[in-house]
Coordinates of C-alpha atoms and ligand atoms in Angstrom, one line a residue:
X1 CA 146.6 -131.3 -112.3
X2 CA 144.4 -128.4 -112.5
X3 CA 145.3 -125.4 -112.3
X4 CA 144.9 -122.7 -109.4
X5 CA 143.4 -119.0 -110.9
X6 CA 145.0 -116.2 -109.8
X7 CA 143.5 -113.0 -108.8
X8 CA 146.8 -110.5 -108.3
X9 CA 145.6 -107.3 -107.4
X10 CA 148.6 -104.8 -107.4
X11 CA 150.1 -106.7 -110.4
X12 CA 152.4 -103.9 -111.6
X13 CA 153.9 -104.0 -108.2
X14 CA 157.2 -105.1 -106.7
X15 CA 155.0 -108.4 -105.2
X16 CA 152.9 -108.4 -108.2
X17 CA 155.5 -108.6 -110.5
X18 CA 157.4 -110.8 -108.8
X19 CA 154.5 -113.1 -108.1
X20 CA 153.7 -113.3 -112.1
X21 CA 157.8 -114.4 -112.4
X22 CA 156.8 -117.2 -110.1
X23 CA 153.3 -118.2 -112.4
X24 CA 155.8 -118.2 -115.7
X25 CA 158.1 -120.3 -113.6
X26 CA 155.4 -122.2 -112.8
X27 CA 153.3 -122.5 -115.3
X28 CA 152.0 -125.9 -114.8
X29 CA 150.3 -124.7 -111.4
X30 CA 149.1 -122.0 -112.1
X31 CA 147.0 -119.2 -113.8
X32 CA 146.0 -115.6 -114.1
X33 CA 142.5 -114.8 -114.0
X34 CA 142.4 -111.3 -112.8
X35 CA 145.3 -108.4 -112.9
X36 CA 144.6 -105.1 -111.6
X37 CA 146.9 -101.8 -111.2
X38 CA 146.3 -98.1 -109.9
X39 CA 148.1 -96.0 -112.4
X40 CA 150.5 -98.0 -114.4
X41 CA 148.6 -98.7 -117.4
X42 CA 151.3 -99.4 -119.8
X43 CA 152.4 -102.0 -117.9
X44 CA 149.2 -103.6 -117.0
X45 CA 148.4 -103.6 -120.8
X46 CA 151.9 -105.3 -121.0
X47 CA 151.4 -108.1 -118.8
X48 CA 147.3 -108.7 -119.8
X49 CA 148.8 -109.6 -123.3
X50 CA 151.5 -111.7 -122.0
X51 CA 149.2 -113.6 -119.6
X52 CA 145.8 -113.3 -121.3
X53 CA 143.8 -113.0 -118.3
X54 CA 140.1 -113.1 -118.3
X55 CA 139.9 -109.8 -116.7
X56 CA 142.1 -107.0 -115.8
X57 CA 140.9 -103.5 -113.4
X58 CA 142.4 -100.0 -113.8
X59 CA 142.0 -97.9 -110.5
X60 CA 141.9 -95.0 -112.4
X61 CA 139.5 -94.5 -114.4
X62 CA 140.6 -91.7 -116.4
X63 CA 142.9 -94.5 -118.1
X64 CA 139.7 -97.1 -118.4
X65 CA 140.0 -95.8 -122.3
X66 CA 143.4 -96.6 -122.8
X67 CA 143.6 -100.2 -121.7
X68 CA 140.6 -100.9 -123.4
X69 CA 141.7 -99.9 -126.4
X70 CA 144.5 -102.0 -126.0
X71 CA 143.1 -105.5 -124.6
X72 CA 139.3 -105.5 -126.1
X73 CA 141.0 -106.9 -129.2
X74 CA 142.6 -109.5 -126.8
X75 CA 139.3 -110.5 -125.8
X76 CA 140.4 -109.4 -122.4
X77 CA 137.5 -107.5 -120.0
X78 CA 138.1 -104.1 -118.6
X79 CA 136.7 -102.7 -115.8
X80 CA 138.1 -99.0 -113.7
X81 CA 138.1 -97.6 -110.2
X82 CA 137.8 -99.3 -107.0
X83 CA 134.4 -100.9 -106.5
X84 CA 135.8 -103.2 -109.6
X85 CA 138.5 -104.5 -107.4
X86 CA 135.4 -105.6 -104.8
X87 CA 133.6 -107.7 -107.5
X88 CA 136.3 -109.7 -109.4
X89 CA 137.8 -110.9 -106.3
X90 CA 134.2 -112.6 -106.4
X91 CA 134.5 -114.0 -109.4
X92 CA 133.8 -117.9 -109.8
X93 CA 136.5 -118.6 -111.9
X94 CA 139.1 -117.4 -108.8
X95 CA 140.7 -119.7 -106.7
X96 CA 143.2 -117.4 -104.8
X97 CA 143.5 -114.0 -103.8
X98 CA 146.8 -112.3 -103.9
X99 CA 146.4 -108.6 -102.4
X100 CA 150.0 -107.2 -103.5
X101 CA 148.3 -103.5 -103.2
X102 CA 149.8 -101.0 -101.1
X103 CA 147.7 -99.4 -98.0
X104 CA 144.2 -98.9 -96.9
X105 CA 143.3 -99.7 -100.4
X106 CA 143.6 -103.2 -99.5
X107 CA 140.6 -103.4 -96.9
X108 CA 137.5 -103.2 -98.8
X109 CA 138.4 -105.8 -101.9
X110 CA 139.9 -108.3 -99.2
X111 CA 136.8 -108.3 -97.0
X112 CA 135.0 -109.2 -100.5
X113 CA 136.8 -111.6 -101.4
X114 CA 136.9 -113.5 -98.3
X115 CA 132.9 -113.0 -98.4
X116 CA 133.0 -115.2 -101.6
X117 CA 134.8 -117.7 -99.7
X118 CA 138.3 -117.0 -101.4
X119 CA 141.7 -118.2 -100.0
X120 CA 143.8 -115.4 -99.3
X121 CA 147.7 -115.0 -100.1
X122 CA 148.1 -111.7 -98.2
X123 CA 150.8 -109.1 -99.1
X124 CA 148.8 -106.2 -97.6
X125 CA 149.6 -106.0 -94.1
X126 CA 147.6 -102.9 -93.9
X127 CA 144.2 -104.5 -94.2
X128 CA 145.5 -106.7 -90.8
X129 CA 147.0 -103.6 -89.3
X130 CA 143.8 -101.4 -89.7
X131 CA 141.1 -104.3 -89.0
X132 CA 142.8 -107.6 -87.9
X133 CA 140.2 -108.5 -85.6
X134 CA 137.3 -108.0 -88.3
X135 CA 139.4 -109.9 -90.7
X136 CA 140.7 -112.7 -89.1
X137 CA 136.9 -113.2 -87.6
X138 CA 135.0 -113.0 -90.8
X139 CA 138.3 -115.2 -92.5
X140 CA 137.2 -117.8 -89.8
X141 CA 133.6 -117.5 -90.1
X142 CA 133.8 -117.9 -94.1
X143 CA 136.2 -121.1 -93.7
X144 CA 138.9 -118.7 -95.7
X145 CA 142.9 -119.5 -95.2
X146 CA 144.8 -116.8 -94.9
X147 CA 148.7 -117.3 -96.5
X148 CA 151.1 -114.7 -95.4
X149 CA 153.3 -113.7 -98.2
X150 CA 155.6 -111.0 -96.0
X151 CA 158.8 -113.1 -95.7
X152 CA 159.0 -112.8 -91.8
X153 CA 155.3 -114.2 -91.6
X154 CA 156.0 -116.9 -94.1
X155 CA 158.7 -117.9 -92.0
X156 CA 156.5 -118.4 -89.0
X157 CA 154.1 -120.1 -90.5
X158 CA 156.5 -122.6 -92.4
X159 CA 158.0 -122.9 -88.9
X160 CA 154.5 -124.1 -87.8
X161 CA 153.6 -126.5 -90.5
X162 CA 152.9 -129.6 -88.2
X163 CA 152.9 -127.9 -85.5
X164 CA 149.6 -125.9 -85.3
X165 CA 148.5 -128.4 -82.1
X166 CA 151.3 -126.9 -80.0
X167 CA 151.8 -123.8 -77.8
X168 CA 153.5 -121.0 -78.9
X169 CA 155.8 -119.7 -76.7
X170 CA 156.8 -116.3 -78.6
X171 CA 157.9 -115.8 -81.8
X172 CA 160.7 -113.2 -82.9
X173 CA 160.9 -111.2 -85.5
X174 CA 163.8 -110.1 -87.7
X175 CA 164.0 -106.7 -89.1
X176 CA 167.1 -105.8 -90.9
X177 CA 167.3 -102.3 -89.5
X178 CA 167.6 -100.5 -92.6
X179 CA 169.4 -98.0 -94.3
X180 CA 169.3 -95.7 -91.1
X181 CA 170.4 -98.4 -88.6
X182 CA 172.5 -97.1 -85.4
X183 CA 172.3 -93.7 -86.5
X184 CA 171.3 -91.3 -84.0
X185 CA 168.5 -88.9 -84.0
X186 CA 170.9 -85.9 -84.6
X187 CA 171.9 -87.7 -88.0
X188 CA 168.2 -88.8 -89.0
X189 CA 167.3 -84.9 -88.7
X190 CA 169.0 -84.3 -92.0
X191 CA 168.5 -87.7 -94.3
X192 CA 166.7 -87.4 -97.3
X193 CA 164.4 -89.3 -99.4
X194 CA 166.7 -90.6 -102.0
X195 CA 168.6 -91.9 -98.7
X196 CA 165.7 -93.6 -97.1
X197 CA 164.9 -94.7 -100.3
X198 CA 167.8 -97.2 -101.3
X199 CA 167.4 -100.4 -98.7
X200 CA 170.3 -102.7 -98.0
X201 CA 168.9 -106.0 -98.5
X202 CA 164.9 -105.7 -100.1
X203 CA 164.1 -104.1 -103.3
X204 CA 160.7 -103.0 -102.4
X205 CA 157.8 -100.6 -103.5
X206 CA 158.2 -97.1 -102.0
X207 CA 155.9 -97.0 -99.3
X208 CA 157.5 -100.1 -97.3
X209 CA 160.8 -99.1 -98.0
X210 CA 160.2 -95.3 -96.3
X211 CA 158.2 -98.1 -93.4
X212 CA 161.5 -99.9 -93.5
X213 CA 163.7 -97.2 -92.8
X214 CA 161.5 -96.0 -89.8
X215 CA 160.8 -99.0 -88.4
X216 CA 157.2 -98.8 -89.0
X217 CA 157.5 -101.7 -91.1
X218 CA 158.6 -103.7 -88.3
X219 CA 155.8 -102.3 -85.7
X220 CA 152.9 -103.1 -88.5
X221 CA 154.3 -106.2 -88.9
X222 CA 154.0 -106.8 -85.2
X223 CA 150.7 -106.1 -85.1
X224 CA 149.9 -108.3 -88.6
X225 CA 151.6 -111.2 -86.9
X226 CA 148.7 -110.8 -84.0
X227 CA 146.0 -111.6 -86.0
X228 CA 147.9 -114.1 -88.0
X229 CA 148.7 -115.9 -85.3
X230 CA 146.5 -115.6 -82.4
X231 CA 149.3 -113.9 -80.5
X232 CA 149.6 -111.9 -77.3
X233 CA 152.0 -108.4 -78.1
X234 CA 154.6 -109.6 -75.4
X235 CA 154.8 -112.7 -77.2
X236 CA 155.8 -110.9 -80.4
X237 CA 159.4 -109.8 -80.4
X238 CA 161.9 -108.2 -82.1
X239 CA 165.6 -108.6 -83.1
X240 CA 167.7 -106.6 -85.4
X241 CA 169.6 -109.0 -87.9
X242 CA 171.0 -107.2 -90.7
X243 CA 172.2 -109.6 -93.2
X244 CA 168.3 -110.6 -93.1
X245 CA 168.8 -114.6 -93.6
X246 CA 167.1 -115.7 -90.6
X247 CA 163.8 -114.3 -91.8
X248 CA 161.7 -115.3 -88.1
X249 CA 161.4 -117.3 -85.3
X250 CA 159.2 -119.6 -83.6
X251 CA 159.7 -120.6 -79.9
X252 CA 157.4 -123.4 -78.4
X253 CA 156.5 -124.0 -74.9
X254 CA 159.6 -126.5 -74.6
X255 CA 161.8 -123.6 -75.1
X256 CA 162.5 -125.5 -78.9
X257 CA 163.4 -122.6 -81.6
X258 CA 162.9 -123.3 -85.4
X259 CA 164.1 -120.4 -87.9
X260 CA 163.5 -120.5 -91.4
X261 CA 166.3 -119.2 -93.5
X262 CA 167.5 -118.1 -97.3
X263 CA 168.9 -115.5 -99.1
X264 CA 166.5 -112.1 -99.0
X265 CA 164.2 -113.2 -102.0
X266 CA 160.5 -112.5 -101.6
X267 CA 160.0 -114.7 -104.6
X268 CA 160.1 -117.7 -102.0
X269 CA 157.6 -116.9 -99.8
X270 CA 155.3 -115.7 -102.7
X271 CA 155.6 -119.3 -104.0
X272 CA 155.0 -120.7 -100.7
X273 CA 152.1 -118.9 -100.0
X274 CA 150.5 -119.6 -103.9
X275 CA 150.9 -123.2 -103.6
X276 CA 150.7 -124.1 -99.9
X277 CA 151.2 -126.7 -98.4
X278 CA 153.2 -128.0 -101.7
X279 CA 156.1 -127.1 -102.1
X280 CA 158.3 -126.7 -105.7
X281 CA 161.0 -127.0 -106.7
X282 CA 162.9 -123.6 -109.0
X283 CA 165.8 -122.2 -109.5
X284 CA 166.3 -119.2 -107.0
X285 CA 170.1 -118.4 -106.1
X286 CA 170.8 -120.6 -103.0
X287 CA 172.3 -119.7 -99.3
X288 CA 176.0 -120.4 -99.0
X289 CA 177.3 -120.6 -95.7
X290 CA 180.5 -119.1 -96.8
X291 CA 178.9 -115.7 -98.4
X292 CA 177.8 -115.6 -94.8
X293 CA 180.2 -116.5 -92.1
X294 CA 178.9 -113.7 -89.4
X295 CA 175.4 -113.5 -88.8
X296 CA 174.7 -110.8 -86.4
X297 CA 172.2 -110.1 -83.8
X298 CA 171.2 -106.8 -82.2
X299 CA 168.5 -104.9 -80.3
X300 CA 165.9 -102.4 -82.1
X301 CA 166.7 -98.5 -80.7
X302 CA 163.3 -98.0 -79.6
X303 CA 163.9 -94.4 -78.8
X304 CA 165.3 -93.4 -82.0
X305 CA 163.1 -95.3 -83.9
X306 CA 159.6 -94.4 -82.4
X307 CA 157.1 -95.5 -84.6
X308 CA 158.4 -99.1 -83.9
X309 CA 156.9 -98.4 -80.0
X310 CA 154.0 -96.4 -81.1
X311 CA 152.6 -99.3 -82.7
X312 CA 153.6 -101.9 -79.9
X313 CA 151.3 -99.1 -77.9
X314 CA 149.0 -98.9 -80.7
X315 CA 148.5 -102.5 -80.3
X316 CA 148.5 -102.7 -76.4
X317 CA 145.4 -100.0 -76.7
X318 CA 143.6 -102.0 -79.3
X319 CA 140.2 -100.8 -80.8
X320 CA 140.7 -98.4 -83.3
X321 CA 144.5 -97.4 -82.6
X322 CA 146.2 -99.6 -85.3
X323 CA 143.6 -98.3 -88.1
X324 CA 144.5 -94.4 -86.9
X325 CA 148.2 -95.9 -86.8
X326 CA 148.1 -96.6 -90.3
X327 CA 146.2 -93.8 -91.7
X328 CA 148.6 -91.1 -90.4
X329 CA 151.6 -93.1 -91.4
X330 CA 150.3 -93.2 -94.9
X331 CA 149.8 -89.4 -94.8
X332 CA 153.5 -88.7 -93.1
X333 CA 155.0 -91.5 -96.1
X334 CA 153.2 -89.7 -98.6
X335 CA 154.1 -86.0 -97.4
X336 CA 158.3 -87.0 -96.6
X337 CA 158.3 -88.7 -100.3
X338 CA 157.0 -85.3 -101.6
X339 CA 159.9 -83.1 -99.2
X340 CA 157.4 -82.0 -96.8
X341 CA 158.3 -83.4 -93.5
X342 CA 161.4 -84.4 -92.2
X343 CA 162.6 -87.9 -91.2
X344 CA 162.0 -87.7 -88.2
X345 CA 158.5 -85.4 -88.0
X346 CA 156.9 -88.3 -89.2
X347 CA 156.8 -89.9 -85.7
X348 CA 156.2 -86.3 -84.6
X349 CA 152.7 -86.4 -86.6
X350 CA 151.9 -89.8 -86.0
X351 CA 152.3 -89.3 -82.0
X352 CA 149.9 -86.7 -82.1
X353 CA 147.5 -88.0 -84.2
X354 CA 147.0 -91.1 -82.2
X355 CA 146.9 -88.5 -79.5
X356 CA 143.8 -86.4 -80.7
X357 CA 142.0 -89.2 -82.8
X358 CA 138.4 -90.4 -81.5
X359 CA 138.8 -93.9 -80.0
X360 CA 136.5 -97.0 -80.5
X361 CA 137.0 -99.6 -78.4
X362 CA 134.6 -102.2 -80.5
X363 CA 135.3 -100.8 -83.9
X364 CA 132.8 -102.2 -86.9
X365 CA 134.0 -101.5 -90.7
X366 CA 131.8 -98.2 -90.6
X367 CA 133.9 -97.0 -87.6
X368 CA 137.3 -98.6 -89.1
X369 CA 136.6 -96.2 -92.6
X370 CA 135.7 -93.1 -90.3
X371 CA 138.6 -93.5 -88.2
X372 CA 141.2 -93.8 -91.0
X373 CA 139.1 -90.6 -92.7
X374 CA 139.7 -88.5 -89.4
X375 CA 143.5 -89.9 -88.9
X376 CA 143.6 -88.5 -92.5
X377 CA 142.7 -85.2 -91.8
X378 CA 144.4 -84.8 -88.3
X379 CA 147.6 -85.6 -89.8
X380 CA 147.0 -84.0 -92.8
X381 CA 146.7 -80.7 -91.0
X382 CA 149.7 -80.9 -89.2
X383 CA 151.8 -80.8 -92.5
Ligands
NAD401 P1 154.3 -101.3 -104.9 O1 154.2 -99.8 -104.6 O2 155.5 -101.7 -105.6 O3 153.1 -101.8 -105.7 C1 151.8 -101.5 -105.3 C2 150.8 -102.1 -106.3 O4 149.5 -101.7 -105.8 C3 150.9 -101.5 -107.7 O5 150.5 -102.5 -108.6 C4 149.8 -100.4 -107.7 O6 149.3 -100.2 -109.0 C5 148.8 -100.9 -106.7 N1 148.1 -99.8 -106.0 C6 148.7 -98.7 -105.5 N2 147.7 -97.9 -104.9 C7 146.6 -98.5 -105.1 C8 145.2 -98.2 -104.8 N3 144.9 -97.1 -104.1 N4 144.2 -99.0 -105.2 C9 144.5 -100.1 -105.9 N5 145.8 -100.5 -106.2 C10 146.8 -99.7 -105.8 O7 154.2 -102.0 -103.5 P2 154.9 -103.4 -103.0 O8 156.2 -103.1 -102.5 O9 154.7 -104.4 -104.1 O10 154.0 -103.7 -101.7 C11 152.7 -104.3 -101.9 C12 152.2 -104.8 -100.5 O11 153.0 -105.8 -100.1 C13 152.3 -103.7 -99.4 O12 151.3 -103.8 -98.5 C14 153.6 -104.1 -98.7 O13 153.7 -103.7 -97.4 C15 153.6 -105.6 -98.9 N6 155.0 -106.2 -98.9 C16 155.8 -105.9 -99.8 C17 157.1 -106.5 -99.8 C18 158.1 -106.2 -100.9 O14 159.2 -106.8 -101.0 N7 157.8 -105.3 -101.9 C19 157.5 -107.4 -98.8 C20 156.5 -107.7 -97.8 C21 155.3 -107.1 -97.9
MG402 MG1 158.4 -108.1 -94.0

């Protein structure tokens, strides 16, 4: 069988290292063409020489000398900053995509590589909440699949293997609720970082656990699930289930639900997504009924967690809203996980920078990079 080449971008990641655990697991299937990390050079250099890639991209390039040094005697190519990431997604010798990069950063290099005609295993829910409709369009146009990797997506769509003919009723999302769930906004005035910062069930890159906490992560995966799916937003619901073992729902037009369910492991749908429609057989720690006798059910507190209804309302108003969305919330994650806002400013910020923020109704990429530039500096300000 021949192999499929791997192009992980955010390697040094939570995904990205768990995704190169899966490609040593399964080492048979697959192989790694390109690696690329912002600022973690050491362990970039680490994982080039265990799995001799062809080429490997440092963001910055103020550390270009230092992984050079280190992999040119490994025969391994080194390119630095962020145009790289655009042109060895294009590579020939890729077969699949795997954007495990955090942010905005994710746009740009997954546009290119779906303009070469490459598949798509898609971590970065970012590039779907800033430009869904732009992505999924030229995704289409191109003849490019798009695998979700998030583990409530992944559960939808294994949910609809064999079943893409038929209706979709709704679909539900779980979200676990997080470290802050039923506290009340009197309490969530005073949490820190370090509190927001350790998740129940996910060990997770900072950004989406600080997303999880809020809720955010929840609302941009509502809006993600749109353009993965073709969905309405009041088709797109969500439930709170902390033990997170149900990871999503589907509900068909004959009222039928199918779940998908294991322990909280994003090493499955990481799999799932690099060798669709296959699956394979490994040795992750299995679901035991008896670990789990209550599995609980609850609804989201849409008033104490805000950003979860800012971006149901970011998605109702369309256009631009989800890119501004996004910018500002990377600005308030940033600023709390340096102790400049509180908790709960975050939504503060974000409310009024969807607020002030120039709307597009028809956004092109120009207008998707000027608004996430403005939503920068609007929330920026406010800080
Ligand atoms: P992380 O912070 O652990 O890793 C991010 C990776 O992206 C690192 O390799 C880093 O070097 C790279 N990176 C950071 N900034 C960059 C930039 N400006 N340009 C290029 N590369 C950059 O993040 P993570 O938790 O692995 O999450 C990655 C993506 O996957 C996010 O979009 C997140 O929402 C999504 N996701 C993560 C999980 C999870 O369990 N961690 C689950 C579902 C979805
Ligand atoms: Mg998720």
């Amino acid at each position: 069988m021949t192999k499929k080449r791997l192009a992980i971008l955010g390697s040094t990641g939570s995904i990205g290292t768990q995704a190169l655990s899966v490609v040593v697991a399964q080492n048979e299937r697959f192989e790694v063409e390109v690696l690329t990390a912002h600022s973690n050079a050491d362990l970039l250099i680490e994982q080039a020489i265990v799995h001799q890639p062809n080429v490997v991209v440092i963001g910055e390039e103020s550390l270009y000398d230092k992984v050079y040094a280190a992999l040119d005697v490994h025969h391994i190519k080194v390119y630095a900053g962020d145009e790289a990431l655009s042109q060895v997604v294009q590579m020939d010798s890729v077969d699949l995509v795997l954007t495990a990069l955090v942010g905005y950063a994710g746009l740009i290099p997954t546009l290119a590589a779906i303009d070469a005609g490459k598949n798509i295993a898609l971590a970065n829910k970012e590039t779907l909440v800033v430009a869904g409709e732009l992505v999924t369009q030229r995704a289409k146009d191109k003849g490019v699949n798009i695998y979700p990797v998030d583990s409530e997506h992944s559960a939808i769509f294994q949910c609809l293997a064999g079943e893409f003919h038929n209706t979709i009723e709704k679909i539900t999302l779980t979200a676990s609720g997080g470290p802050f769930r039923g506290m009340s906004r009197d309490t969530l005035i005073k949490v820190t970082k370090a509190q927001a910062l350790k998740h129940p069930n996910w060990d997770m890159g900072a950004k989406i656990t600080i997303d999880s906490a809020s809720m955010m992560n929840k609302g941009l995966e509502v809006i993600e699930a749109k353009w993965l799916f073709g969905l309405k937003p009041e088709q797109i619901e969500v439930i709170v289930h902390p033990q997170s073992i149900v990871h999503s729902l589907v509900q068909f037009e004959d009222g039928s639900m199918k779940a998908q369910l294991g322990l909280p492991d994003m090493k499955l749908p990481i799999q799932y997504a690099l060798a669709y429609p296959d699956r394979l057989p490994n040795n992750f720690e299995r679901f035991n009924f008896m670990d789990y006798p209550n599995l609980t059910f609850e609804q989201p507190d849409l008033e104490t967690f805000r950003n979860l209804q800012l971006a149901y309302d970011a998605l109702e108003k369309g256009g631009n809203t989800p890119c501004v969305l996004n910018a500002a919330n990377e600005v308030v994650v940033d600023a709390f996980l340096k102790d400049k806002v509180g908790f709960l400013q975050m939504s503060d910020i974000l409310a009024d920078t969807l607020q002030k923020c120039t709307f597009v109704k028809r956004p092109s990429l120009e207008d998707y990079i000027a608004s996430d530039a403005e939503a920068r500096r609007i929330a920026t300000d406010k800080i």
